[in-house]
């Protein structure tokens, strides 16, 4: 709510502001809340101005639907199994979360999505990296599998903008920067920005959650609010990664607590396959833990190497389960 | 645009006073002078000045805009930074040339498997001059267990100098050999001894200043991070928070100052559905802290190194051995069943980063 200042609206003079402050009224919230006891014309005028400035605008459902049809895009992840789980891909305007333990493949999926969007769809991607896990050589490797043309590879790499942030204040500053100047200016690359990937949100938030710190939760929800606003206003798909914890029954669930669990629209849990024979396998299982479009607990297996292979290799065999023949002898 | 006051890096007590006085967003604060602000919000004048500085110059946003790169620029930067060779060619190939500079790597292993040996080897290898394919940098060794032995470092340094001496061909390399001696190696190795976790945390806070004063440092080794955090800790959730904060500071330092950070971790037994497994210590959330994770383990009498987690390399397991001269490849007659795929041999060619020190490390 705004602080009351002299000259904000007709009738709000300096003496009135001082008198209000003496009664411990400094913001417009009091004015709006106390509807029945206002007889002073000046205060009524103030209330009218505040209402005009701060009320939300109702939108009809039909308009909203039209909007959705014209502006939502579905971005494929590049992996048919994941696309099946996500109901054909990442939807713009929504927040999708990938949760998994260490080494489960979250960063690799983020790379795959970024490469697919920048090479296949020729759109820009913003990658906010908070773990130092971004490896441009791996991105190049994935691009080299898709095309042999060096020009195209370099162009695709240029469409991926990387923002390294390592603590919560930098992340908040970065997200505010996107909101203020818009994603086009922030990225300054060719093509419009279609996805914002944050890897990982839990790395910057878990040090401030819990214990005697009371600010952690509020900062986490500020990040959530900013990400959702960015997704909606700029029509981008937001992909975040998170850690996992075990609940009382030993089941895996996403980290950062109950409050954060309501933030993403879609949640996918990634796990390594515990197969007795091979120890060095790149197959992972993805389970749909939360979705507004598909029934939950759908499971798919996929191979992390699928982004590193060319089209013929991928579609020559069924893109789903690809087990290497790992026995050397 | 309106940015909430609570999202700035201001002390919590000051934030509470600002919010009570009705200052909810940056727009409310930007027109005020410090004296006015301190009177209205009942904070001291120094605090008012700090608040206005934090809100006005908006360092977070400028930094966010300034620190950004395209992936193409990042690729160039990665290739410039290079890697630190370990002198075990199989491990170097699995790692894509060696330990990456600008990332954090965690080395886990049971006692006696060779973690400290690897750390001392890397502290010597980072100093190999650039004309031999090394980085020519200095190293900082933070020792929490007291397991650093100077005599062993001398042995490894002598072996490295001899190795480079055998390789020296042209005059530039001969010149470099004159400065690459055991004495200079030891003088470029900075050693810090931390006795408990408070000293370790304090050291990481001071690390930024140290690295700014010594820009030649290319390697920071913390051996080991588990030791100080595993005993004397009643509150495990506090330990997790401290470790997460520590991990973020280390990766920030690795990125901003272009150093490789190596952390050593111990192993613990986890009992899971009736079976027990040896897993790295410090909990599951610590697994996310380092960019790369290397697990050293025994297989009978052979030592194996497994790359468990890496953003750019495939998982692989390679054998190695510790000799009098340091960390080396295992002798070929002795190799246990190499449990990596036949296609992992090609993984070396999949990572297309130029490996300039590869020719040096293949001869062991």
XYZ file of C-alpha atoms in Angstrom:
693
model
C 0.000 0.000 0.000
C 1.213 3.464 -0.719
C 2.555 5.831 1.882
C 0.382 8.892 2.268
C 2.086 12.006 0.991
C 1.217 15.600 0.551
C -0.314 16.347 -2.841
C -1.185 12.748 -3.714
C -4.769 13.691 -4.389
C -6.910 16.784 -3.958
C -7.680 17.406 -0.346
C -4.622 15.660 1.052
C -2.768 18.591 2.510
C 0.359 18.604 4.618
C -1.588 19.261 7.864
C -3.856 16.326 7.151
C -0.857 14.065 6.548
C 0.736 15.198 9.800
C -2.525 14.735 11.697
C -2.955 11.263 10.272
C 0.600 10.350 11.140
C 0.029 11.504 14.689
C -2.829 9.023 14.823
C -0.401 6.387 13.529
C -1.918 6.198 10.068
C 0.860 6.249 7.502
C -0.416 4.173 4.617
C -3.531 4.045 2.505
C -4.471 0.615 3.867
C -6.227 2.098 6.854
C -8.177 4.443 4.618
C -9.403 1.621 2.437
C -10.242 -0.743 5.256
C -12.259 1.554 7.437
C -15.233 2.190 5.208
C -17.916 3.159 7.610
C -16.273 5.711 9.809
C -15.132 8.163 7.156
C -17.143 11.359 7.117
C -14.344 13.717 6.288
C -14.646 14.672 2.597
C -10.915 14.791 2.180
C -10.542 11.230 3.366
C -13.315 10.103 1.046
C -11.493 11.718 -1.849
C -8.294 9.961 -0.883
C -10.169 6.686 -0.801
C -11.552 7.240 -4.276
C -8.083 7.884 -5.674
C -6.616 4.848 -3.985
C -9.402 2.611 -5.255
C -8.940 3.889 -8.776
C -5.233 3.211 -8.686
C -5.134 -0.141 -7.007
C -8.207 -2.216 -7.834
C -7.786 -5.238 -10.033
C -9.565 -5.378 -13.348
C -11.973 -8.282 -13.839
C -11.600 -10.224 -17.084
C -14.288 -12.424 -18.559
C -13.655 -16.109 -19.019
C -14.257 -15.889 -22.774
C -11.598 -13.214 -23.178
C -9.220 -15.252 -21.109
C -9.793 -18.292 -23.278
C -9.245 -16.290 -26.465
C -6.049 -14.946 -24.993
C -4.884 -18.420 -24.109
C -5.606 -19.817 -27.550
C -3.759 -17.054 -29.317
C -0.764 -16.726 -27.088
C 0.070 -20.082 -25.522
C 2.727 -22.121 -27.224
C 3.843 -25.658 -26.433
C 7.595 -26.187 -26.493
C 8.833 -29.701 -27.061
C 11.611 -30.892 -24.786
C 13.313 -32.866 -27.518
C 12.640 -36.203 -25.852
C 9.447 -38.040 -26.887
C 8.998 -39.769 -23.517
C 9.193 -36.525 -21.590
C 6.865 -34.864 -24.058
C 4.353 -37.616 -23.505
C 4.539 -37.026 -19.773
C 4.145 -33.287 -20.174
C 1.216 -33.590 -22.583
C 3.348 -32.712 -25.617
C 5.764 -30.287 -24.004
C 6.323 -27.248 -21.832
C 3.422 -24.807 -21.955
C 4.213 -21.092 -21.992
C 2.708 -19.124 -19.143
C 3.316 -21.986 -16.704
C 5.898 -23.025 -14.170
C 7.226 -26.574 -14.506
C 9.465 -28.167 -11.902
C 12.012 -30.963 -12.203
C 12.897 -32.583 -8.892
C 15.545 -35.224 -8.367
C 18.474 -36.371 -6.297
C 22.103 -35.686 -7.156
C 23.086 -37.111 -10.505
C 19.510 -37.852 -11.523
C 19.712 -35.776 -14.689
C 17.936 -32.490 -13.947
C 20.697 -30.352 -15.413
C 20.940 -32.606 -18.466
C 17.205 -32.259 -19.109
C 17.558 -28.464 -18.782
C 20.395 -28.540 -21.334
C 18.305 -30.687 -23.654
C 15.355 -28.308 -23.443
C 17.576 -25.257 -24.023
C 19.265 -26.853 -27.036
C 15.973 -27.991 -28.511
C 14.401 -24.567 -28.219
C 17.387 -22.680 -29.535
C 18.211 -25.039 -32.387
C 14.935 -26.630 -33.422
C 12.549 -23.799 -32.699
C 15.110 -21.022 -33.301
C 13.981 -19.065 -30.246
C 16.009 -17.550 -27.415
C 16.364 -19.121 -24.015
C 17.365 -17.466 -20.749
C 19.308 -19.778 -18.437
C 19.753 -18.640 -14.851
C 22.511 -20.803 -13.407
C 22.928 -20.928 -9.634
C 25.020 -24.078 -9.226
C 27.802 -23.541 -11.724
C 26.609 -26.655 -13.511
C 26.256 -25.070 -16.937
C 28.816 -26.501 -19.277
C 28.906 -24.842 -22.679
C 30.962 -27.704 -24.083
C 28.139 -30.111 -23.299
C 25.684 -27.794 -25.060
C 28.019 -27.771 -28.038
C 28.211 -31.563 -27.951
C 24.421 -31.802 -28.064
C 24.288 -29.320 -30.947
C 26.956 -31.179 -32.866
C 24.837 -34.287 -32.757
C 21.964 -32.370 -34.332
C 23.815 -30.540 -37.062
C 27.234 -30.549 -38.655
C 27.044 -26.941 -39.732
C 29.265 -24.831 -37.486
C 27.371 -21.620 -38.312
C 24.115 -23.072 -37.108
C 25.757 -24.384 -33.958
C 27.228 -20.995 -33.120
C 23.928 -19.255 -33.813
C 22.089 -21.672 -31.575
C 24.645 -21.106 -28.823
C 24.200 -17.370 -29.146
C 20.501 -17.689 -28.537
C 21.097 -19.131 -25.072
C 21.721 -16.330 -22.562
C 23.353 -17.350 -19.304
C 22.939 -15.396 -16.058
C 25.091 -16.698 -13.201
C 23.570 -15.926 -9.787
C 24.790 -17.581 -6.611
C 22.748 -16.126 -3.764
C 19.146 -15.170 -3.116
C 19.597 -11.400 -3.469
C 21.279 -11.744 -6.843
C 18.467 -14.023 -7.970
C 15.836 -11.525 -6.844
C 17.764 -8.706 -8.517
C 18.034 -10.714 -11.727
C 14.321 -11.566 -11.805
C 13.362 -7.958 -11.060
C 15.654 -6.890 -13.872
C 13.769 -9.183 -16.250
C 10.475 -7.816 -15.084
C 11.517 -4.201 -15.437
C 13.299 -4.180 -18.757
C 11.458 -7.088 -20.310
C 12.992 -10.293 -21.546
C 13.813 -9.078 -25.035
C 16.150 -6.419 -23.774
C 17.549 -8.684 -21.134
C 18.493 -11.299 -23.650
C 19.550 -9.130 -26.595
C 19.794 -12.153 -28.830
C 18.020 -13.037 -32.051
C 14.465 -14.298 -31.792
C 12.040 -13.843 -28.962
C 12.583 -15.440 -25.578
C 10.381 -18.469 -25.167
C 11.754 -20.114 -22.036
C 13.400 -19.176 -18.768
C 15.281 -21.994 -17.049
C 16.372 -21.595 -13.412
C 18.841 -24.279 -12.299
C 18.454 -24.601 -9.412
C 16.068 -22.708 -7.204
C 16.762 -24.834 -4.130
C 20.494 -24.084 -4.125
C 19.920 -20.418 -3.321
C 16.871 -20.840 -1.116
C 17.770 -23.753 1.162
C 20.508 -21.848 3.067
C 17.954 -19.255 4.182
C 15.052 -21.573 5.065
C 14.511 -22.819 8.557
C 16.182 -22.299 11.862
C 15.846 -18.918 13.485
C 15.709 -17.068 10.170
C 12.257 -15.689 9.564
C 12.897 -14.183 6.162
C 13.496 -17.347 4.204
C 9.904 -18.183 3.519
C 9.052 -14.663 2.379
C 11.997 -14.558 -0.019
C 11.039 -17.948 -1.410
C 7.528 -16.720 -2.119
C 8.870 -13.538 -3.682
C 10.888 -15.669 -6.078
C 7.764 -17.732 -6.772
C 5.681 -14.630 -7.428
C 8.281 -13.151 -9.748
C 8.650 -16.361 -11.739
C 4.913 -16.691 -12.174
C 4.540 -13.061 -13.206
C 7.349 -13.419 -15.721
C 5.737 -16.570 -17.120
C 2.355 -14.919 -17.488
C 3.311 -11.421 -18.633
C 5.980 -12.385 -21.130
C 4.387 -15.611 -22.266
C 7.335 -17.849 -21.559
C 7.678 -21.343 -20.169
C 9.526 -21.351 -16.865
C 11.434 -24.499 -15.910
C 12.973 -24.790 -12.435
C 14.917 -27.565 -10.735
C 14.609 -28.654 -7.148
C 16.056 -31.238 -4.796
C 14.182 -34.143 -3.238
C 13.663 -35.314 0.326
C 12.039 -38.389 1.763
C 8.827 -38.126 3.683
C 7.749 -40.244 6.639
C 7.036 -43.339 4.546
C 10.319 -43.152 2.692
C 8.670 -41.868 -0.480
C 10.441 -39.266 -2.538
C 8.971 -35.814 -2.647
C 10.219 -32.451 -3.867
C 12.247 -30.310 -1.490
C 11.718 -26.834 -0.032
C 8.607 -27.762 1.898
C 4.841 -27.601 1.628
C 4.642 -23.943 0.712
C 6.795 -24.305 -2.362
C 4.966 -27.463 -3.423
C 1.979 -25.358 -4.429
C 3.994 -23.063 -6.654
C 4.773 -25.094 -9.795
C 1.940 -26.176 -12.043
C 3.635 -29.352 -13.228
C 6.134 -31.406 -11.247
C 8.280 -34.247 -12.524
C 10.410 -36.477 -10.287
C 13.562 -37.884 -11.858
C 15.258 -40.997 -10.547
C 18.133 -43.234 -11.473
C 17.220 -46.783 -12.321
C 18.596 -49.238 -9.826
C 19.519 -52.007 -12.174
C 21.705 -54.775 -10.761
C 23.747 -55.403 -13.917
C 24.993 -52.078 -15.180
C 26.416 -49.416 -12.941
C 27.117 -46.831 -15.601
C 23.725 -46.358 -17.148
C 22.221 -43.182 -18.462
C 18.608 -44.328 -18.303
C 16.352 -42.400 -15.955
C 12.725 -42.672 -14.902
C 10.475 -39.647 -14.862
C 7.325 -39.709 -12.734
C 4.601 -37.125 -13.053
C 3.992 -35.965 -9.497
C 1.717 -33.006 -10.087
C -0.107 -31.968 -13.214
C -3.196 -30.031 -14.174
C -3.691 -31.944 -17.403
C -2.676 -35.546 -16.999
C -3.381 -38.178 -14.345
C -0.602 -38.280 -11.797
C 1.967 -41.023 -11.218
C 2.508 -41.668 -14.912
C 5.980 -43.064 -15.381
C 8.264 -42.984 -18.370
C 11.804 -44.121 -18.891
C 14.186 -42.191 -21.043
C 17.830 -42.060 -21.879
C 19.880 -38.990 -21.068
C 21.909 -39.566 -24.192
C 18.964 -38.978 -26.492
C 19.825 -35.304 -26.780
C 23.314 -36.220 -27.830
C 22.178 -38.273 -30.754
C 21.043 -37.264 -34.207
C 17.495 -37.634 -35.502
C 18.000 -40.900 -37.413
C 19.578 -42.607 -34.466
C 16.780 -41.451 -32.218
C 13.862 -42.439 -34.381
C 15.511 -45.478 -35.885
C 14.819 -47.248 -32.611
C 11.905 -46.476 -30.345
C 12.800 -43.264 -28.606
C 11.587 -44.585 -25.285
C 13.845 -47.094 -23.653
C 17.375 -47.281 -24.894
C 19.527 -49.653 -22.919
C 23.121 -49.829 -23.991
C 24.641 -53.238 -24.210
C 26.802 -52.600 -21.218
C 28.421 -55.978 -20.759
C 31.917 -55.801 -22.195
C 32.904 -59.353 -21.446
C 9.019 -0.523 -11.324
C 8.184 -1.389 -7.807
C 10.537 -3.724 -6.068
C 9.697 -4.755 -2.524
C 11.919 -3.437 0.224
C 12.060 -6.918 1.698
C 13.900 -8.262 -1.342
C 16.985 -6.114 -0.766
C 20.026 -7.184 1.235
C 19.252 -5.085 4.311
C 19.437 -6.194 7.952
C 16.163 -7.822 9.083
C 15.657 -5.483 12.053
C 15.930 -2.455 9.776
C 13.516 -4.064 7.320
C 10.924 -4.553 10.047
C 11.164 -0.879 11.025
C 10.851 0.236 7.413
C 7.825 -1.942 6.840
C 6.155 -0.671 10.011
C 6.694 2.883 8.875
C 4.888 2.054 5.663
C 7.804 1.841 3.208
C 6.889 -1.214 1.210
C 8.539 -0.709 -2.120
C 11.642 0.900 -3.543
C 9.577 3.644 -5.133
C 8.613 4.918 -1.672
C 12.216 5.301 -0.682
C 13.909 6.724 -3.706
C 13.016 10.376 -3.145
C 14.037 10.572 0.460
C 17.111 11.969 2.107
C 18.829 9.973 4.889
C 17.781 12.410 7.613
C 14.132 12.241 6.587
C 14.226 8.468 6.377
C 15.845 8.030 9.763
C 13.229 10.273 11.356
C 10.251 8.606 9.711
C 11.360 5.038 10.186
C 13.092 5.491 13.560
C 16.394 4.043 12.403
C 19.848 5.456 12.908
C 21.364 7.677 10.282
C 24.044 5.163 9.251
C 21.360 2.565 8.702
C 19.354 5.052 6.662
C 22.370 5.756 4.460
C 22.958 2.024 3.932
C 19.335 1.442 3.056
C 19.301 4.219 0.500
C 22.528 2.980 -1.050
C 21.175 -0.551 -1.332
C 17.949 0.632 -2.889
C 19.212 3.356 -5.159
C 22.212 2.024 -6.963
C 20.465 -1.364 -7.275
C 23.653 -3.388 -7.462
C 21.774 -6.635 -7.895
C 20.177 -5.560 -11.127
C 23.300 -4.038 -12.588
C 25.304 -7.068 -11.691
C 22.689 -9.315 -13.166
C 22.832 -7.416 -16.397
C 26.591 -7.192 -16.406
C 27.324 -10.794 -15.521
C 25.352 -12.293 -18.325
C 26.952 -14.135 -21.211
C 25.750 -15.997 -24.234
C 26.532 -19.679 -24.313
C 28.992 -18.984 -27.117
C 31.001 -16.600 -24.940
C 30.829 -19.111 -22.123
C 32.253 -21.764 -24.420
C 35.192 -19.551 -25.268
C 35.760 -18.818 -21.617
C 35.665 -22.489 -20.661
C 38.206 -23.354 -23.302
C 40.495 -20.596 -22.080
C 40.343 -21.701 -18.490
C 41.672 -25.155 -19.121
C 41.952 -28.095 -16.776
C 44.355 -29.413 -14.150
C 45.861 -32.725 -15.173
C 46.033 -35.532 -12.603
C 48.861 -37.544 -14.245
C 46.543 -40.544 -14.512
C 45.620 -40.524 -18.179
C 42.546 -42.738 -17.805
C 41.121 -40.413 -15.190
C 42.005 -37.347 -17.246
C 40.201 -38.778 -20.233
C 37.128 -39.590 -18.144
C 37.156 -36.047 -16.766
C 37.568 -34.456 -20.168
C 41.189 -33.367 -19.712
C 41.471 -33.078 -15.948
C 39.887 -31.210 -13.082
C 37.957 -28.272 -14.540
C 38.874 -24.751 -13.520
C 35.901 -22.623 -12.528
C 33.894 -25.528 -11.100
C 33.761 -27.365 -7.790
C 34.660 -31.034 -7.696
C 34.019 -33.324 -4.775
C 36.264 -36.332 -4.185
C 34.750 -38.965 -1.889
C 36.364 -42.110 -0.664
C 36.944 -44.548 2.153
C 40.008 -44.000 4.336
C 43.293 -44.782 2.660
C 42.007 -44.881 -0.894
C 43.986 -41.851 -2.018
C 41.979 -38.639 -1.628
C 44.757 -36.659 0.053
C 47.273 -38.060 -2.434
C 45.113 -36.805 -5.291
C 44.827 -33.398 -3.638
C 48.580 -33.047 -3.157
C 49.140 -34.239 -6.733
C 46.759 -31.584 -8.042
C 48.439 -28.881 -5.940
C 51.700 -29.753 -7.683
C 50.186 -30.228 -11.150
C 48.487 -26.850 -11.229
C 51.943 -25.267 -11.151
C 53.198 -26.954 -14.311
C 54.201 -24.115 -16.637
C 51.966 -23.171 -19.527
C 54.480 -24.209 -22.171
C 54.206 -27.799 -20.953
C 50.441 -27.643 -21.179
C 49.728 -26.812 -17.539
C 48.262 -23.719 -15.946
C 51.275 -22.196 -14.213
C 49.146 -21.223 -11.248
C 49.493 -21.300 -7.481
C 47.425 -23.341 -5.068
C 45.811 -22.937 -1.685
C 45.498 -26.023 0.510
C 43.070 -25.840 3.420
C 43.823 -28.745 5.714
C 41.294 -29.710 8.390
C 42.551 -33.173 9.254
C 46.238 -32.532 9.517
C 46.980 -35.084 6.802
C 49.152 -32.870 4.615
C 52.758 -34.109 4.717
C 55.402 -31.808 3.342
C 57.758 -34.686 2.643
C 55.186 -36.294 0.365
C 54.656 -32.997 -1.436
C 58.431 -32.830 -1.989
C 58.443 -36.350 -3.484
C 55.592 -35.494 -5.847
C 57.193 -32.196 -6.806
C 60.476 -33.906 -7.619
C 58.689 -36.463 -9.790
C 56.822 -33.718 -11.650
C 60.015 -31.732 -12.256
C 61.778 -34.831 -13.568
C 58.856 -35.639 -15.821
C 58.881 -32.147 -17.308
C 62.640 -32.319 -17.627
C 62.306 -35.406 -19.830
C 59.754 -33.639 -22.007
C 61.610 -30.357 -22.459
C 62.451 -29.872 -26.122
C 62.624 -26.259 -27.211
C 64.289 -23.308 -25.558
C 61.083 -21.899 -24.072
C 60.547 -25.101 -22.178
C 64.163 -25.168 -21.022
C 63.734 -21.628 -19.719
C 60.546 -22.561 -17.887
C 62.303 -25.531 -16.305
C 64.707 -23.190 -14.596
C 61.857 -21.666 -12.567
C 59.975 -24.923 -12.171
C 61.909 -26.443 -9.273
C 60.950 -28.141 -6.039
C 61.597 -24.933 -4.082
C 59.339 -22.782 -6.242
C 56.636 -25.441 -6.210
C 56.638 -25.491 -2.447
C 56.715 -21.717 -2.204
C 53.650 -21.423 -4.438
C 51.657 -23.796 -2.271
C 49.780 -21.881 0.444
C 48.773 -23.999 3.414
C 46.036 -23.138 5.932
C 45.214 -25.310 8.924
C 41.637 -25.171 10.265
C 40.766 -26.943 13.466
C 36.983 -26.786 13.547
C 34.048 -25.803 11.394
C 33.977 -22.212 12.623
C 37.551 -21.693 11.436
C 36.681 -23.343 8.136
C 33.673 -21.093 7.584
C 35.703 -18.033 8.531
C 38.380 -19.067 6.051
C 35.841 -19.311 3.238
C 34.617 -15.816 4.010
C 38.198 -14.527 3.840
C 38.907 -16.498 0.698
C 37.515 -13.816 -1.594
C 40.020 -11.270 -0.279
C 42.849 -13.769 -0.450
C 42.077 -14.629 -4.055
C 41.877 -10.946 -4.939
C 45.317 -10.379 -3.440
C 46.845 -13.451 -5.089
C 45.404 -13.524 -8.601
C 47.752 -16.340 -9.625
C 45.942 -18.918 -7.497
C 44.197 -21.482 -9.716
C 43.377 -24.231 -7.236
C 41.739 -24.284 -3.817
C 41.703 -27.631 -2.023
C 39.652 -28.237 1.118
C 40.767 -31.512 2.699
C 38.442 -32.520 4.118
C 35.140 -30.773 4.428
C 33.483 -33.676 6.197
C 35.839 -33.892 9.151
C 34.856 -30.650 10.857
C 31.156 -31.016 10.127
C 30.699 -34.566 11.247
C 31.275 -34.337 14.926
C 30.110 -31.742 17.448
C 26.954 -30.959 15.549
C 23.716 -31.361 17.460
C 21.482 -29.531 15.040
C 21.575 -31.381 11.735
C 19.316 -28.967 9.912
C 21.644 -26.137 10.834
C 24.510 -28.194 9.453
C 22.632 -28.631 6.171
C 22.003 -24.900 5.939
C 25.620 -24.044 6.692
C 26.857 -26.551 4.143
C 24.491 -25.264 1.461
C 25.563 -21.684 2.101
C 29.199 -22.805 1.990
C 28.674 -24.592 -1.308
C 27.141 -21.484 -2.873
C 30.012 -19.286 -1.697
C 32.553 -21.738 -3.079
C 30.962 -21.934 -6.500
C 30.673 -18.156 -6.562
C 34.378 -17.878 -5.810
C 35.233 -20.524 -8.392
C 33.346 -18.601 -11.064
C 34.421 -15.090 -10.168
C 38.114 -15.792 -9.579
C 38.608 -18.626 -12.092
C 39.836 -21.232 -9.624
C 39.182 -24.955 -9.421
C 37.784 -25.941 -6.039
C 38.385 -29.513 -4.853
C 36.534 -30.761 -1.779
C 37.240 -34.035 -0.033
C 34.485 -35.982 1.621
C 34.333 -39.126 3.708
C 32.067 -42.128 3.338
C 29.343 -43.375 5.619
C 27.130 -46.445 5.682
C 23.501 -46.083 4.789
C 21.093 -48.830 5.736
C 18.302 -48.975 3.200
C 15.596 -51.644 3.152
C 17.699 -54.248 4.847
C 20.835 -53.607 2.809
C 23.729 -51.425 3.707
C 25.549 -49.284 1.178
C 28.584 -47.075 1.365
C 27.569 -43.539 0.426
C 29.273 -40.143 0.663
C 28.843 -38.453 4.028
C 27.167 -35.155 4.928
C 23.736 -36.126 3.718
C 21.835 -36.268 0.480
C 21.433 -32.530 0.060
C 25.221 -32.149 0.039
C 25.205 -34.251 -3.094
C 23.906 -31.248 -5.004
C 26.618 -28.937 -3.731
C 29.514 -29.813 -5.978
C 29.356 -29.567 -9.737
C 31.201 -32.843 -10.234
C 31.514 -35.841 -7.981
C 34.293 -38.394 -8.072
C 34.035 -41.483 -5.873
C 37.223 -43.428 -5.139
C 36.739 -46.979 -3.971
C 38.422 -50.323 -3.591
C 37.791 -53.419 -5.689
C 39.739 -56.142 -3.944
C 43.242 -54.736 -3.921
C 42.677 -52.401 -6.866
C 41.719 -48.767 -6.611
C 38.982 -47.444 -8.857
C 37.707 -43.934 -9.494
C 34.089 -43.467 -10.595
C 32.757 -40.265 -12.058
C 29.347 -40.223 -10.469
C 27.983 -36.810 -11.395
C 29.127 -34.432 -14.076
C 27.408 -31.868 -16.299
C 29.545 -32.547 -19.328
C 31.150 -35.981 -19.048
C 29.679 -39.423 -19.150
C 29.797 -41.668 -16.123
C 32.883 -43.863 -16.144
C 34.992 -45.974 -13.827
C 38.744 -46.065 -14.254
C 41.525 -47.788 -12.333
C 44.471 -45.898 -10.862
C 47.313 -46.480 -8.463
C 49.405 -44.545 -5.984
C 53.135 -44.926 -6.506
C 56.139 -43.372 -4.867
C 55.906 -40.643 -7.462
C 52.252 -39.936 -6.853
C 48.927 -40.491 -8.543
C 49.370 -42.566 -11.691
C 47.654 -44.943 -14.090
C 47.244 -48.527 -12.990
C 49.647 -50.925 -14.760
C 47.803 -52.472 -17.722
C 48.444 -56.105 -16.785
C 46.727 -55.511 -13.503
C 43.475 -53.966 -14.572
C 40.280 -55.368 -13.055
C 37.205 -55.714 -15.249
C 36.801 -52.137 -16.368
C 33.098 -51.741 -15.751
C 32.650 -48.971 -18.286
C 31.017 -49.484 -21.658
C 33.113 -50.111 -24.719
C 31.678 -46.881 -26.038
C 33.150 -44.909 -23.188
C 36.485 -45.064 -24.936
C 34.904 -42.833 -27.493
C 33.657 -40.481 -24.843
C 37.066 -38.894 -24.923
C 36.396 -37.890 -28.499
C 32.827 -36.828 -27.725
C 34.047 -33.990 -25.571
C 35.483 -31.752 -28.184
C 37.401 -29.427 -25.903
C 41.018 -29.161 -27.024
C 43.178 -31.011 -24.571
C 46.539 -29.406 -24.827
C 48.089 -31.289 -21.949
C 46.933 -34.679 -23.181
C 50.236 -35.519 -24.882
C 52.030 -34.948 -21.608
C 49.820 -37.090 -19.437
C 49.704 -40.110 -21.739
C 53.280 -40.861 -20.855
C 53.285 -42.170 -17.319
